[in-house]
JSON list of C-alpha atoms and ligand atoms in Angstrom, two decimals:
[
{"chain": "A", "resi": 541, "resn": "MET", "atom": "CA", "xyz": [100.48, 82.45, 66.74]},
{"chain": "A", "resi": 542, "resn": "PRO", "atom": "CA", "xyz": [102.79, 85.47, 66.34]},
{"chain": "A", "resi": 543, "resn": "GLU", "atom": "CA", "xyz": [104.73, 86.80, 69.31]},
{"chain": "A", "resi": 544, "resn": "LEU", "atom": "CA", "xyz": [103.98, 90.46, 70.04]},
{"chain": "A", "resi": 545, "resn": "ASP", "atom": "CA", "xyz": [105.72, 93.03, 72.23]},
{"chain": "A", "resi": 546, "resn": "GLY", "atom": "CA", "xyz": [104.24, 94.72, 75.30]},
{"chain": "A", "resi": 547, "resn": "ASN", "atom": "CA", "xyz": [102.51, 97.37, 73.19]},
{"chain": "A", "resi": 548, "resn": "ALA", "atom": "CA", "xyz": [99.88, 94.72, 72.49]},
{"chain": "A", "resi": 549, "resn": "LEU", "atom": "CA", "xyz": [98.81, 95.16, 76.14]},
{"chain": "A", "resi": 550, "resn": "ALA", "atom": "CA", "xyz": [98.11, 98.91, 75.83]},
{"chain": "A", "resi": 551, "resn": "GLY", "atom": "CA", "xyz": [94.34, 98.72, 75.44]},
{"chain": "A", "resi": 552, "resn": "ASP", "atom": "CA", "xyz": [93.83, 96.06, 78.09]},
{"chain": "A", "resi": 553, "resn": "LEU", "atom": "CA", "xyz": [96.06, 97.79, 80.65]},
{"chain": "A", "resi": 554, "resn": "ALA", "atom": "CA", "xyz": [94.41, 101.18, 80.05]},
{"chain": "A", "resi": 555, "resn": "GLU", "atom": "CA", "xyz": [91.03, 99.58, 80.64]},
{"chain": "A", "resi": 556, "resn": "VAL", "atom": "CA", "xyz": [92.10, 97.68, 83.77]},
{"chain": "A", "resi": 557, "resn": "PHE", "atom": "CA", "xyz": [94.01, 100.46, 85.54]},
{"chain": "A", "resi": 558, "resn": "ALA", "atom": "CA", "xyz": [91.56, 103.26, 84.71]},
{"chain": "A", "resi": 559, "resn": "VAL", "atom": "CA", "xyz": [88.98, 101.95, 87.19]},
{"chain": "A", "resi": 560, "resn": "GLU", "atom": "CA", "xyz": [88.71, 102.49, 90.95]},
{"chain": "A", "resi": 561, "resn": "MET", "atom": "CA", "xyz": [91.43, 100.11, 92.11]},
{"chain": "A", "resi": 562, "resn": "THR", "atom": "CA", "xyz": [90.25, 99.93, 95.74]},
{"chain": "A", "resi": 563, "resn": "ALA", "atom": "CA", "xyz": [87.30, 97.92, 94.44]},
{"chain": "A", "resi": 564, "resn": "ALA", "atom": "CA", "xyz": [89.61, 95.38, 92.80]},
{"chain": "A", "resi": 565, "resn": "ARG", "atom": "CA", "xyz": [89.49, 91.94, 94.42]},
{"chain": "A", "resi": 566, "resn": "PHE", "atom": "CA", "xyz": [92.65, 90.17, 95.53]},
{"chain": "A", "resi": 567, "resn": "THR", "atom": "CA", "xyz": [93.46, 86.66, 96.68]},
{"chain": "A", "resi": 568, "resn": "CYS", "atom": "CA", "xyz": [96.41, 86.34, 99.03]},
{"chain": "A", "resi": 569, "resn": "GLY", "atom": "CA", "xyz": [99.03, 83.86, 97.84]},
{"chain": "A", "resi": 570, "resn": "GLY", "atom": "CA", "xyz": [99.94, 83.11, 101.45]},
{"chain": "A", "resi": 571, "resn": "CYS", "atom": "CA", "xyz": [96.62, 82.28, 103.11]},
{"chain": "A", "resi": 572, "resn": "ARG", "atom": "CA", "xyz": [94.15, 82.40, 100.20]},
{"chain": "A", "resi": 573, "resn": "HIS", "atom": "CA", "xyz": [92.15, 85.17, 101.95]},
{"chain": "A", "resi": 574, "resn": "SER", "atom": "CA", "xyz": [90.24, 87.20, 99.39]},
{"chain": "A", "resi": 575, "resn": "GLY", "atom": "CA", "xyz": [88.71, 90.64, 99.57]},
{"chain": "A", "resi": 576, "resn": "THR", "atom": "CA", "xyz": [88.88, 94.04, 97.97]},
{"chain": "A", "resi": 577, "resn": "VAL", "atom": "CA", "xyz": [91.95, 96.26, 97.96]},
{"chain": "A", "resi": 578, "resn": "ALA", "atom": "CA", "xyz": [89.98, 98.61, 100.24]},
{"chain": "A", "resi": 579, "resn": "THR", "atom": "CA", "xyz": [90.21, 95.98, 103.00]},
{"chain": "A", "resi": 580, "resn": "LEU", "atom": "CA", "xyz": [94.02, 95.73, 102.97]},
{"chain": "A", "resi": 581, "resn": "ARG", "atom": "CA", "xyz": [95.86, 96.81, 106.11]},
{"chain": "A", "resi": 582, "resn": "VAL", "atom": "CA", "xyz": [97.93, 99.83, 105.09]},
{"chain": "A", "resi": 583, "resn": "TRP", "atom": "CA", "xyz": [100.87, 101.56, 106.76]},
{"chain": "A", "resi": 584, "resn": "THR", "atom": "CA", "xyz": [102.15, 105.05, 105.99]},
{"chain": "A", "resi": 585, "resn": "PRO", "atom": "CA", "xyz": [104.28, 107.09, 106.07]},
{"chain": "A", "resi": 586, "resn": "ALA", "atom": "CA", "xyz": [107.31, 105.22, 104.91]},
{"chain": "A", "resi": 587, "resn": "PRO", "atom": "CA", "xyz": [109.42, 105.39, 101.82]},
{"chain": "A", "resi": 588, "resn": "GLY", "atom": "CA", "xyz": [106.20, 104.14, 100.30]},
{"chain": "A", "resi": 589, "resn": "VAL", "atom": "CA", "xyz": [102.82, 102.66, 101.07]},
{"chain": "A", "resi": 590, "resn": "VAL", "atom": "CA", "xyz": [102.56, 99.00, 102.04]},
{"chain": "A", "resi": 591, "resn": "GLY", "atom": "CA", "xyz": [99.30, 97.03, 101.81]},
{"chain": "A", "resi": 592, "resn": "ARG", "atom": "CA", "xyz": [99.15, 93.81, 103.84]},
{"chain": "A", "resi": 593, "resn": "CYS", "atom": "CA", "xyz": [96.70, 90.93, 103.80]},
{"chain": "A", "resi": 594, "resn": "PRO", "atom": "CA", "xyz": [94.12, 91.27, 106.58]},
{"chain": "A", "resi": 595, "resn": "GLY", "atom": "CA", "xyz": [94.18, 87.49, 106.93]},
{"chain": "A", "resi": 596, "resn": "CYS", "atom": "CA", "xyz": [97.89, 86.74, 107.44]},
{"chain": "A", "resi": 597, "resn": "GLY", "atom": "CA", "xyz": [99.78, 90.03, 107.19]},
{"chain": "A", "resi": 598, "resn": "ASP", "atom": "CA", "xyz": [101.73, 89.14, 104.06]},
{"chain": "A", "resi": 599, "resn": "VAL", "atom": "CA", "xyz": [102.75, 92.15, 101.98]},
{"chain": "A", "resi": 600, "resn": "LEU", "atom": "CA", "xyz": [100.53, 92.20, 98.89]},
{"chain": "A", "resi": 601, "resn": "LEU", "atom": "CA", "xyz": [101.25, 95.65, 97.48]},
{"chain": "A", "resi": 602, "resn": "ARG", "atom": "CA", "xyz": [103.96, 98.29, 97.70]},
{"chain": "A", "resi": 603, "resn": "LEU", "atom": "CA", "xyz": [103.72, 101.74, 96.15]},
{"chain": "A", "resi": 604, "resn": "VAL", "atom": "CA", "xyz": [106.68, 104.13, 96.17]},
{"chain": "A", "resi": 605, "resn": "ARG", "atom": "CA", "xyz": [106.66, 107.61, 94.67]},
{"chain": "A", "resi": 606, "resn": "THR", "atom": "CA", "xyz": [109.74, 109.46, 93.51]},
{"chain": "A", "resi": 607, "resn": "PRO", "atom": "CA", "xyz": [109.79, 112.86, 91.80]},
{"chain": "A", "resi": 608, "resn": "ARG", "atom": "CA", "xyz": [109.80, 111.19, 88.40]},
{"chain": "A", "resi": 609, "resn": "SER", "atom": "CA", "xyz": [108.26, 107.76, 88.89]},
{"chain": "A", "resi": 610, "resn": "VAL", "atom": "CA", "xyz": [105.79, 105.64, 90.76]},
{"chain": "A", "resi": 611, "resn": "PHE", "atom": "CA", "xyz": [106.84, 102.08, 91.54]},
{"chain": "A", "resi": 612, "resn": "VAL", "atom": "CA", "xyz": [104.07, 99.56, 92.13]},
{"chain": "A", "resi": 613, "resn": "THR", "atom": "CA", "xyz": [105.05, 96.10, 93.33]},
{"chain": "A", "resi": 614, "resn": "LEU", "atom": "CA", "xyz": [102.49, 93.32, 93.28]},
{"chain": "A", "resi": 615, "resn": "GLY", "atom": "CA", "xyz": [103.98, 90.06, 94.49]},
{"chain": "A", "resi": 616, "resn": "THR", "atom": "CA", "xyz": [107.35, 89.75, 92.82]},
{"chain": "A", "resi": 617, "resn": "THR", "atom": "CA", "xyz": [106.49, 92.02, 89.90]},
{"chain": "A", "resi": 618, "resn": "ARG", "atom": "CA", "xyz": [107.42, 95.69, 90.02]},
{"chain": "A", "resi": 619, "resn": "LEU", "atom": "CA", "xyz": [105.94, 98.23, 87.62]},
{"chain": "A", "resi": 620, "resn": "GLU", "atom": "CA", "xyz": [107.60, 101.64, 87.15]},
{"chain": "A", "resi": 621, "resn": "LEU", "atom": "CA", "xyz": [105.37, 104.40, 85.84]},
{"chain": "A", "resi": 622, "resn": "ASP", "atom": "CA", "xyz": [106.70, 107.79, 84.75]},
{"chain": "A", "resi": 623, "resn": "VAL", "atom": "CA", "xyz": [104.78, 110.69, 86.30]},
{"chain": "B", "resi": 1947, "resn": "ZN", "atom": "ZN1", "xyz": [97.04, 86.30, 103.55]}
]
């Protein structure tokens, strides 16, 4: 099987992130609570938005906006999107 670069993800990522993300389901890695993103406990304002698990309070999502980028952190993975 040939190894591809990240461009091979373009179609799948466009499909996944083009939907209403608050309806996306999550499972907390800390307590295994599951629910939709809409049920996260969210705090603002801050340097960014933090979404915590309603079951245990673990941070599940961080979103930080700068003039040129949006940083989305899910677990230990951070995505930087140019805006
Ligand atoms: Zn939890």
